[in-house]
């Protein structure tokens, strides 16, 4: 089949790989000018480890495995250690693979069959499904017809909007925003330092994550849903800078300077997507576009991998009958999604306590556990 995958994140790359491995002709369109490989280390866990194995990428993922979370420490404003991050409370089993998002994305991209056509800097604009195929009009003006279109374009999926309606009908905001910024200066000056410090003040987290010779800042803050252009980098930076304005303690000023200078700054809401169904006709959604579980679940990447695997396997088993395949894909993927979405129960209180009292109680509890 001639299949369009919209979005080159983990879900899009995994889907393109699974379909390409089964002989489909895949075109992958990514809106950014290049693969977006930034991001904090993420986890491949549970059955996703087995699916990664079937994709042929598991040995490479194991090679690149890191253990950053083990070095996480909550710190006071003066940098002294307040408590250790409870890694055991946050992982499933020793089989989990913690890996830099960039390494996972590059490994999947490198494994794509040569026949994969990757188009950067474009986006679907109009999708017309006439029952026998989908006519796709792109923002660039290009037009092409595909047998199937798979939307793997993330939390703010344009495919979802075009086919199922506005994001507001499906989004469940968890009351937090997340931002990531590269810290090249910190990586150079603090090479010997393996710790990943996390500093809280009520409703806010600023932290430095380190792995190998890299360092980047991670921010979380509590806020209701904000209205801004998801593609306007300056607007995103302003929201983050305003949220941490007036705080000169710990390393916040340096981290905010890094945000100002970073062309790859990442900012998004911590929200889930709940949809009654993920397909219509010849168009289906995969990954965050269909069922974002939010970073608090720690399972978005594993869901992207399992979804890609089920979708491609079911298309093969159904002999290309997409109606049967999409239905079975959804049946197999749903339980994983429900588990992941339901696993977010504390609204991020562990890593972003809402009050000073909650920060103190958390630290005391973790100190007691460690003693
Ligand atoms: C730069 C970046 C950094 C991230 N960092 C973290 C992190 O640190 N921790 C964490 O838990 N999760 C992070 N995530 C989210 C995490 O990768 C996903 O939750 C999970 O891997 C599922 O992936 P996904 O492919 O469904 O969505 P995403 O990873 O969000 O990928 C969606 C892709 O689609 C592209 N896209 C969006 N709109 C269009 C369009 N109209 N046309 C074509 N392409 C489009 C995006 O540029 C992106 O490459 C990050 C995502 C991105 C994009």
Short mmCIF file of C-alpha atoms and ligand atoms in Angstrom, two decimals:
data_model
loop_
_atom_site.label_atom_id
_atom_site.label_comp_id
_atom_site.label_asym_id
_atom_site.label_seq_id
_atom_site.Cartn_x
_atom_site.Cartn_y
_atom_site.Cartn_z
CA UNK A 1 0.00 0.00 0.00
CA UNK A 2 0.99 3.59 -0.50
CA UNK A 3 0.73 5.10 2.99
CA UNK A 4 1.24 8.63 4.30
CA UNK A 5 2.44 9.06 7.90
CA UNK A 6 1.99 12.59 9.21
CA UNK A 7 4.58 13.41 11.93
CA UNK A 8 8.15 12.26 12.46
CA UNK A 9 8.18 11.78 16.24
CA UNK A 10 8.54 8.40 17.90
CA UNK A 11 5.08 7.23 16.79
CA UNK A 12 5.60 8.36 13.19
CA UNK A 13 9.06 6.83 12.90
CA UNK A 14 7.99 3.55 14.53
CA UNK A 15 4.93 3.35 12.29
CA UNK A 16 6.97 4.07 9.16
CA UNK A 17 9.49 1.42 10.22
CA UNK A 18 6.86 -1.24 10.95
CA UNK A 19 5.03 -0.58 7.67
CA UNK A 20 8.23 -0.30 5.63
CA UNK A 21 9.47 -3.60 7.06
CA UNK A 22 6.27 -5.19 5.75
CA UNK A 23 6.79 -3.89 2.23
CA UNK A 24 4.50 -0.85 2.20
CA UNK A 25 5.58 2.30 0.41
CA UNK A 26 5.67 4.96 3.14
CA UNK A 27 5.88 8.72 2.83
CA UNK A 28 6.58 10.42 6.15
CA UNK A 29 5.92 14.14 6.35
CA UNK A 30 7.37 16.13 9.27
CA UNK A 31 6.46 19.76 9.76
CA UNK A 32 9.82 20.74 11.25
CA UNK A 33 12.82 21.27 8.97
CA UNK A 34 14.57 18.24 10.49
CA UNK A 35 13.85 15.41 12.92
CA UNK A 36 13.03 16.91 16.30
CA UNK A 37 15.46 14.97 18.44
CA UNK A 38 15.55 17.03 21.62
CA UNK A 39 13.83 15.89 24.79
CA UNK A 40 14.52 14.44 28.17
CA UNK A 41 15.38 10.76 28.42
CA UNK A 42 12.29 8.63 28.07
CA UNK A 43 11.38 5.06 28.94
CA UNK A 44 10.70 2.07 26.72
CA UNK A 45 8.90 -0.26 29.10
CA UNK A 46 6.61 -3.23 29.44
CA UNK A 47 5.61 -4.97 26.21
CA UNK A 48 7.12 -2.14 24.15
CA UNK A 49 10.53 -3.70 24.84
CA UNK A 50 9.40 -6.85 23.01
CA UNK A 51 7.88 -4.82 20.15
CA UNK A 52 11.16 -2.89 19.79
CA UNK A 53 12.85 -6.26 19.55
CA UNK A 54 10.54 -7.34 16.72
CA UNK A 55 11.29 -4.04 14.97
CA UNK A 56 14.94 -5.09 15.05
CA UNK A 57 16.14 -2.10 17.09
CA UNK A 58 16.36 -3.55 20.61
CA UNK A 59 20.11 -4.34 20.65
CA UNK A 60 20.86 -0.76 19.62
CA UNK A 61 18.50 0.62 22.27
CA UNK A 62 20.14 -1.50 24.96
CA UNK A 63 23.56 -0.23 23.84
CA UNK A 64 22.39 3.36 24.28
CA UNK A 65 20.66 2.76 27.59
CA UNK A 66 21.30 5.39 30.24
CA UNK A 67 20.44 5.58 33.93
CA UNK A 68 19.87 9.26 34.39
CA UNK A 69 16.93 8.97 36.78
CA UNK A 70 19.14 7.19 39.31
CA UNK A 71 21.11 10.41 39.70
CA UNK A 72 18.09 12.62 40.39
CA UNK A 73 18.18 14.58 43.63
CA UNK A 74 15.77 17.19 44.97
CA UNK A 75 17.78 20.20 46.13
CA UNK A 76 17.22 23.26 48.33
CA UNK A 77 17.70 26.80 46.99
CA UNK A 78 21.38 26.72 48.01
CA UNK A 79 21.94 23.50 46.04
CA UNK A 80 22.24 21.20 49.07
CA UNK A 81 20.51 17.82 48.73
CA UNK A 82 16.99 17.62 50.19
CA UNK A 83 16.03 14.07 49.09
CA UNK A 84 16.66 11.49 46.38
CA UNK A 85 14.32 10.85 43.45
CA UNK A 86 12.50 7.57 44.19
CA UNK A 87 13.46 5.71 40.99
CA UNK A 88 11.94 2.41 42.18
CA UNK A 89 8.52 4.06 42.62
CA UNK A 90 8.68 5.25 39.02
CA UNK A 91 9.78 2.18 37.06
CA UNK A 92 8.03 -1.08 36.09
CA UNK A 93 10.90 -3.52 36.12
CA UNK A 94 14.58 -3.97 35.40
CA UNK A 95 13.66 -4.50 31.74
CA UNK A 96 12.72 -0.84 31.30
CA UNK A 97 15.10 0.95 28.96
CA UNK A 98 15.78 4.56 29.81
CA UNK A 99 17.12 6.19 26.65
CA UNK A 100 17.70 9.69 25.34
CA UNK A 101 14.78 10.67 23.12
CA UNK A 102 17.27 11.69 20.44
CA UNK A 103 18.90 8.24 20.47
CA UNK A 104 15.55 6.49 20.15
CA UNK A 105 14.46 8.78 17.30
CA UNK A 106 17.77 8.40 15.45
CA UNK A 107 17.80 4.62 15.89
CA UNK A 108 14.29 4.32 14.43
CA UNK A 109 15.15 6.73 11.61
CA UNK A 110 18.37 4.85 10.77
CA UNK A 111 16.43 1.58 10.60
CA UNK A 112 13.89 2.86 8.05
CA UNK A 113 13.99 1.04 4.71
CA UNK A 114 15.58 3.04 1.91
CA UNK A 115 12.25 3.17 0.13
CA UNK A 116 10.86 5.51 2.84
CA UNK A 117 10.24 8.94 1.46
CA UNK A 118 10.84 11.56 4.17
CA UNK A 119 9.57 15.08 3.54
CA UNK A 120 10.54 17.86 5.95
CA UNK A 121 8.99 21.28 6.32
CA UNK A 122 5.51 20.37 5.14
CA UNK A 123 2.16 19.42 6.62
CA UNK A 124 -1.15 17.98 5.51
CA UNK A 125 -3.68 20.69 4.85
CA UNK A 126 -6.74 19.06 3.30
CA UNK A 127 -7.67 15.35 3.48
CA UNK A 128 -10.38 14.00 1.18
CA UNK A 129 -11.28 10.35 1.74
CA UNK A 130 -13.51 9.12 -1.12
CA UNK A 131 -13.65 5.53 0.09
CA UNK A 132 -11.13 4.21 -2.43
CA UNK A 133 -8.21 6.40 -1.32
CA UNK A 134 -7.30 9.70 0.33
CA UNK A 135 -6.44 12.81 -1.66
CA UNK A 136 -3.97 14.85 0.35
CA UNK A 137 -3.27 18.49 -0.20
CA UNK A 138 -0.18 19.78 1.59
CA UNK A 139 0.55 23.27 2.92
CA UNK A 140 3.38 23.53 0.35
CA UNK A 141 0.83 23.23 -2.45
CA UNK A 142 1.82 19.66 -3.35
CA UNK A 143 -1.05 17.15 -3.81
CA UNK A 144 -0.93 13.36 -3.77
CA UNK A 145 -3.24 10.38 -3.37
CA UNK A 146 -2.61 7.65 -0.78
CA UNK A 147 -4.28 4.37 0.13
CA UNK A 148 -4.13 5.25 3.84
CA UNK A 149 -3.21 8.28 5.97
CA UNK A 150 -1.90 7.79 9.50
CA UNK A 151 -1.78 10.83 11.78
CA UNK A 152 1.20 10.58 14.13
CA UNK A 153 1.44 14.33 14.56
CA UNK A 154 1.36 14.52 18.34
CA UNK A 155 -0.77 16.15 21.02
CA UNK A 156 -1.83 19.00 18.72
CA UNK A 157 -2.43 16.71 15.74
CA UNK A 158 -3.58 18.45 12.59
CA UNK A 159 -4.83 15.11 11.22
CA UNK A 160 -7.12 14.77 14.24
CA UNK A 161 -8.41 18.30 13.76
CA UNK A 162 -9.11 17.76 10.06
CA UNK A 163 -10.89 14.43 10.50
CA UNK A 164 -12.36 14.43 14.02
CA UNK A 165 -12.73 18.12 14.91
CA UNK A 166 -11.09 20.56 17.31
CA UNK A 167 -8.59 19.55 19.98
CA UNK A 168 -10.75 21.06 22.74
CA UNK A 169 -13.26 18.21 22.20
CA UNK A 170 -10.67 15.62 23.23
CA UNK A 171 -8.10 17.28 25.49
CA UNK A 172 -7.93 16.75 29.25
CA UNK A 173 -5.44 19.21 30.72
CA UNK A 174 -3.57 17.98 33.80
CA UNK A 175 -2.77 21.49 35.07
CA UNK A 176 0.93 21.62 34.17
CA UNK A 177 3.23 22.90 31.44
CA UNK A 178 6.62 21.45 30.54
CA UNK A 179 9.64 23.05 28.87
CA UNK A 180 13.06 21.77 27.88
CA UNK A 181 16.17 23.67 26.92
CA UNK A 182 19.65 22.68 25.88
CA UNK A 183 22.43 23.70 28.33
CA UNK A 184 25.66 23.58 26.33
CA UNK A 185 27.59 25.74 28.84
CA UNK A 186 26.54 23.55 31.79
CA UNK A 187 27.60 20.43 29.89
CA UNK A 188 31.07 21.92 29.29
CA UNK A 189 31.75 23.23 32.78
CA UNK A 190 30.34 20.41 34.88
CA UNK A 191 31.50 17.26 33.12
CA UNK A 192 32.39 15.40 36.29
CA UNK A 193 29.00 16.09 37.86
CA UNK A 194 26.65 13.16 37.21
CA UNK A 195 23.77 14.35 39.40
CA UNK A 196 20.52 15.65 37.99
CA UNK A 197 19.30 18.24 40.52
CA UNK A 198 15.61 19.14 40.80
CA UNK A 199 14.63 22.37 42.54
CA UNK A 200 11.06 23.13 43.59
CA UNK A 201 9.21 26.14 44.80
CA UNK A 202 5.41 25.89 45.11
CA UNK A 203 3.87 24.83 41.82
CA UNK A 204 7.23 24.99 39.97
CA UNK A 205 10.12 22.71 39.14
CA UNK A 206 13.41 23.77 37.57
CA UNK A 207 15.98 21.06 37.03
CA UNK A 208 19.13 20.07 35.21
CA UNK A 209 19.20 16.66 33.56
CA UNK A 210 22.58 15.19 32.64
CA UNK A 211 23.50 12.16 30.60
CA UNK A 212 26.75 11.34 28.86
CA UNK A 213 28.28 14.71 27.94
CA UNK A 214 24.94 16.49 27.67
CA UNK A 215 22.99 18.75 29.98
CA UNK A 216 19.60 20.34 29.57
CA UNK A 217 17.12 22.22 31.68
CA UNK A 218 13.67 20.85 32.43
CA UNK A 219 10.89 23.09 33.73
CA UNK A 220 7.42 22.25 34.94
CA UNK A 221 4.88 24.70 36.32
CA UNK A 222 1.23 24.62 37.29
CA UNK A 223 -1.23 26.51 35.13
CA UNK A 224 -4.65 26.14 33.61
CA UNK A 225 -4.83 25.80 29.80
CA UNK A 226 -3.17 28.77 28.09
CA UNK A 227 -4.14 30.23 24.75
CA UNK A 228 -1.08 30.62 22.47
CA UNK A 229 0.13 29.64 19.01
CA UNK A 230 1.76 26.20 19.38
CA UNK A 231 4.17 27.07 16.59
CA UNK A 232 5.28 30.47 17.91
CA UNK A 233 8.61 29.85 19.67
CA UNK A 234 8.89 33.41 21.04
CA UNK A 235 5.40 33.22 22.53
CA UNK A 236 6.28 29.90 24.19
CA UNK A 237 9.51 31.31 25.61
CA UNK A 238 7.67 34.34 26.98
CA UNK A 239 5.17 32.15 28.82
CA UNK A 240 8.00 30.17 30.42
CA UNK A 241 10.06 33.26 31.30
CA UNK A 242 7.00 34.93 32.84
CA UNK A 243 6.17 31.80 34.84
CA UNK A 244 9.64 31.84 36.51
CA UNK A 245 10.08 35.64 36.59
CA UNK A 246 11.41 37.14 39.83
CA UNK A 247 13.12 33.93 40.94
CA UNK A 248 16.86 34.40 41.25
CA UNK A 249 17.53 31.51 43.61
CA UNK A 250 19.38 28.29 42.74
CA UNK A 251 20.32 28.24 39.02
CA UNK A 252 17.09 29.69 37.68
CA UNK A 253 18.68 32.81 36.06
CA UNK A 254 21.21 30.69 34.10
CA UNK A 255 18.49 28.28 33.02
CA UNK A 256 16.31 31.15 31.80
CA UNK A 257 19.26 32.62 29.86
CA UNK A 258 19.63 29.26 28.13
CA UNK A 259 15.93 29.35 27.20
CA UNK A 260 16.37 32.78 25.58
CA UNK A 261 19.25 31.46 23.44
CA UNK A 262 17.79 28.08 22.44
CA UNK A 263 16.44 27.69 18.86
CA UNK A 264 15.14 24.15 19.67
CA UNK A 265 13.31 25.11 22.89
CA UNK A 266 10.45 22.68 23.59
CA UNK A 267 7.28 23.77 25.36
CA UNK A 268 3.94 22.05 25.74
CA UNK A 269 1.01 21.45 28.02
CA UNK A 270 0.88 18.30 30.10
CA UNK A 271 -2.43 17.03 28.79
CA UNK A 272 -4.12 13.82 27.79
CA UNK A 273 -6.16 13.06 24.68
CA UNK A 274 -9.29 10.94 25.12
CA UNK A 275 -11.12 9.88 21.97
CA UNK A 276 -13.97 7.40 21.52
CA UNK A 277 -12.34 6.06 18.35
CA UNK A 278 -9.04 6.57 16.51
CA UNK A 279 -10.01 5.92 12.90
CA UNK A 280 -12.48 7.00 10.29
CA UNK A 281 -12.51 5.48 6.82
CA UNK A 282 -8.94 5.29 5.49
CA UNK A 283 -7.47 7.61 8.10
CA UNK A 284 -6.25 6.56 11.56
CA UNK A 285 -4.35 8.17 14.42
CA UNK A 286 -1.38 6.72 16.27
CA UNK A 287 0.66 7.83 19.31
CA UNK A 288 -0.09 11.07 21.16
CA UNK A 289 -2.37 12.20 18.34
CA UNK A 290 -4.77 9.41 19.28
CA UNK A 291 -4.27 9.03 23.01
CA UNK A 292 -1.61 11.20 24.61
CA UNK A 293 -1.15 9.94 28.18
CA UNK A 294 1.01 12.94 29.21
CA UNK A 295 4.59 12.86 30.38
CA UNK A 296 3.52 12.18 33.96
CA UNK A 297 2.57 8.66 32.85
CA UNK A 298 6.10 7.94 31.63
CA UNK A 299 4.49 5.72 29.00
CA UNK A 300 3.88 7.91 25.93
CA UNK A 301 6.84 6.47 24.07
CA UNK A 302 5.95 2.88 24.88
CA UNK A 303 2.39 3.56 23.69
CA UNK A 304 3.74 5.04 20.45
CA UNK A 305 5.76 1.86 19.86
CA UNK A 306 2.96 -0.57 20.73
CA UNK A 307 0.45 1.35 18.58
CA UNK A 308 2.78 1.34 15.58
CA UNK A 309 3.35 -2.37 16.02
CA UNK A 310 -0.34 -3.32 16.37
CA UNK A 311 -1.39 -1.16 13.44
CA UNK A 312 1.17 -2.62 11.04
CA UNK A 313 0.68 -6.19 12.24
CA UNK A 314 -3.11 -5.96 11.92
CA UNK A 315 -2.86 -4.50 8.41
CA UNK A 316 -0.72 -7.46 7.46
CA UNK A 317 -3.01 -10.02 9.12
CA UNK A 318 -6.09 -8.50 7.52
CA UNK A 319 -4.47 -8.75 4.08
CA UNK A 320 -4.64 -4.98 3.69
CA UNK A 321 -8.32 -4.67 4.72
CA UNK A 322 -7.93 -1.40 6.62
CA UNK A 323 -11.43 -1.52 8.12
CA UNK A 324 -10.72 -4.80 9.88
CA UNK A 325 -7.15 -3.79 10.71
CA UNK A 326 -8.01 -0.41 12.26
CA UNK A 327 -10.68 -1.99 14.45
CA UNK A 328 -8.32 -4.71 15.71
CA UNK A 329 -5.51 -2.19 16.20
CA UNK A 330 -7.77 -0.14 18.44
CA UNK A 331 -8.93 -3.21 20.39
CA UNK A 332 -5.35 -4.28 21.12
CA UNK A 333 -4.01 -0.81 21.91
CA UNK A 334 -6.89 0.42 24.14
CA UNK A 335 -5.96 -1.55 27.28
CA UNK A 336 -2.41 -0.17 27.18
CA UNK A 337 -3.72 3.36 26.77
CA UNK A 338 -6.23 3.03 29.58
CA UNK A 339 -3.59 1.66 31.90
CA UNK A 340 -1.19 4.50 31.06
CA UNK A 341 -3.76 7.27 31.28
CA UNK A 342 -5.16 5.93 34.54
CA UNK A 343 -1.68 5.65 36.03
CA UNK A 344 -1.55 9.43 36.34
CA UNK A 345 -3.24 9.77 39.70
CA UNK A 346 -1.30 12.33 41.72
CA UNK A 347 -1.38 15.23 39.22
CA UNK A 348 2.41 15.48 39.41
CA UNK A 349 2.46 16.20 43.17
CA UNK A 350 5.65 14.16 43.58
CA UNK A 351 7.76 16.26 41.24
CA UNK A 352 5.81 19.54 41.35
CA UNK A 353 4.21 19.89 44.79
CA UNK A 354 1.67 22.71 44.90
CA UNK A 355 2.64 24.19 48.27
CA UNK A 356 5.77 24.63 50.41
CA UNK A 357 4.21 22.32 52.97
CA UNK A 358 3.80 19.63 50.32
CA UNK A 359 7.44 20.07 49.24
CA UNK A 360 8.61 19.63 52.85
CA UNK A 361 6.36 16.60 53.44
CA UNK A 362 7.60 14.95 50.23
CA UNK A 363 11.24 15.51 51.15
CA UNK A 364 10.73 14.16 54.67
CA UNK A 365 8.96 11.07 53.30
CA UNK A 366 11.74 10.35 50.81
CA UNK A 367 14.43 10.89 53.46
CA UNK A 368 12.62 8.40 55.72
CA UNK A 369 12.40 5.85 52.88
CA UNK A 370 16.11 6.25 52.12
CA UNK A 371 17.20 5.99 55.79
C1 LIG B 1 10.86 17.92 20.60
C2 LIG B 1 10.08 17.00 21.54
C3 LIG B 1 10.58 16.77 22.82
C4 LIG B 1 9.88 15.92 23.70
N1 LIG B 1 10.38 15.70 24.94
C5 LIG B 1 9.74 14.89 25.79
C6 LIG B 1 10.24 14.62 27.09
O1 LIG B 1 11.27 15.14 27.46
N2 LIG B 1 9.55 13.80 27.91
C7 LIG B 1 8.39 13.22 27.51
O2 LIG B 1 7.79 12.47 28.28
N3 LIG B 1 7.88 13.43 26.30
C8 LIG B 1 8.52 14.27 25.42
N4 LIG B 1 7.99 14.50 24.18
C9 LIG B 1 6.75 13.81 23.81
C10 LIG B 1 7.02 12.35 23.52
O3 LIG B 1 8.01 12.24 22.53
C11 LIG B 1 5.72 11.71 23.09
O4 LIG B 1 4.77 11.82 24.13
C12 LIG B 1 5.80 10.22 22.77
O5 LIG B 1 7.07 9.83 22.33
C13 LIG B 1 4.78 9.88 21.68
O6 LIG B 1 5.29 10.39 20.48
P1 LIG B 1 4.44 10.94 19.27
O7 LIG B 1 5.29 10.65 18.08
O8 LIG B 1 3.06 10.47 19.32
O9 LIG B 1 4.40 12.52 19.50
P2 LIG B 1 5.56 13.59 19.38
O10 LIG B 1 6.83 13.06 19.95
O11 LIG B 1 5.03 14.86 19.94
O12 LIG B 1 5.83 13.74 17.82
C14 LIG B 1 4.94 14.39 16.95
C15 LIG B 1 5.73 14.81 15.73
O13 LIG B 1 4.83 15.33 14.76
C16 LIG B 1 5.34 16.53 14.25
N5 LIG B 1 4.21 17.33 13.78
C17 LIG B 1 3.35 18.08 14.52
N6 LIG B 1 2.44 18.62 13.73
C18 LIG B 1 2.72 18.22 12.47
C19 LIG B 1 2.12 18.46 11.21
N7 LIG B 1 1.03 19.25 11.08
N8 LIG B 1 2.65 17.86 10.12
C20 LIG B 1 3.76 17.07 10.22
N9 LIG B 1 4.37 16.83 11.40
C21 LIG B 1 3.85 17.39 12.50
C22 LIG B 1 6.10 17.14 15.40
O14 LIG B 1 7.06 18.10 14.96
C23 LIG B 1 6.75 15.91 16.01
O15 LIG B 1 7.97 15.60 15.38
C24 LIG B 1 8.65 15.34 23.29
C25 LIG B 1 8.16 15.59 22.01
C26 LIG B 1 8.85 16.41 21.12
C27 LIG B 1 8.30 16.68 19.73
#
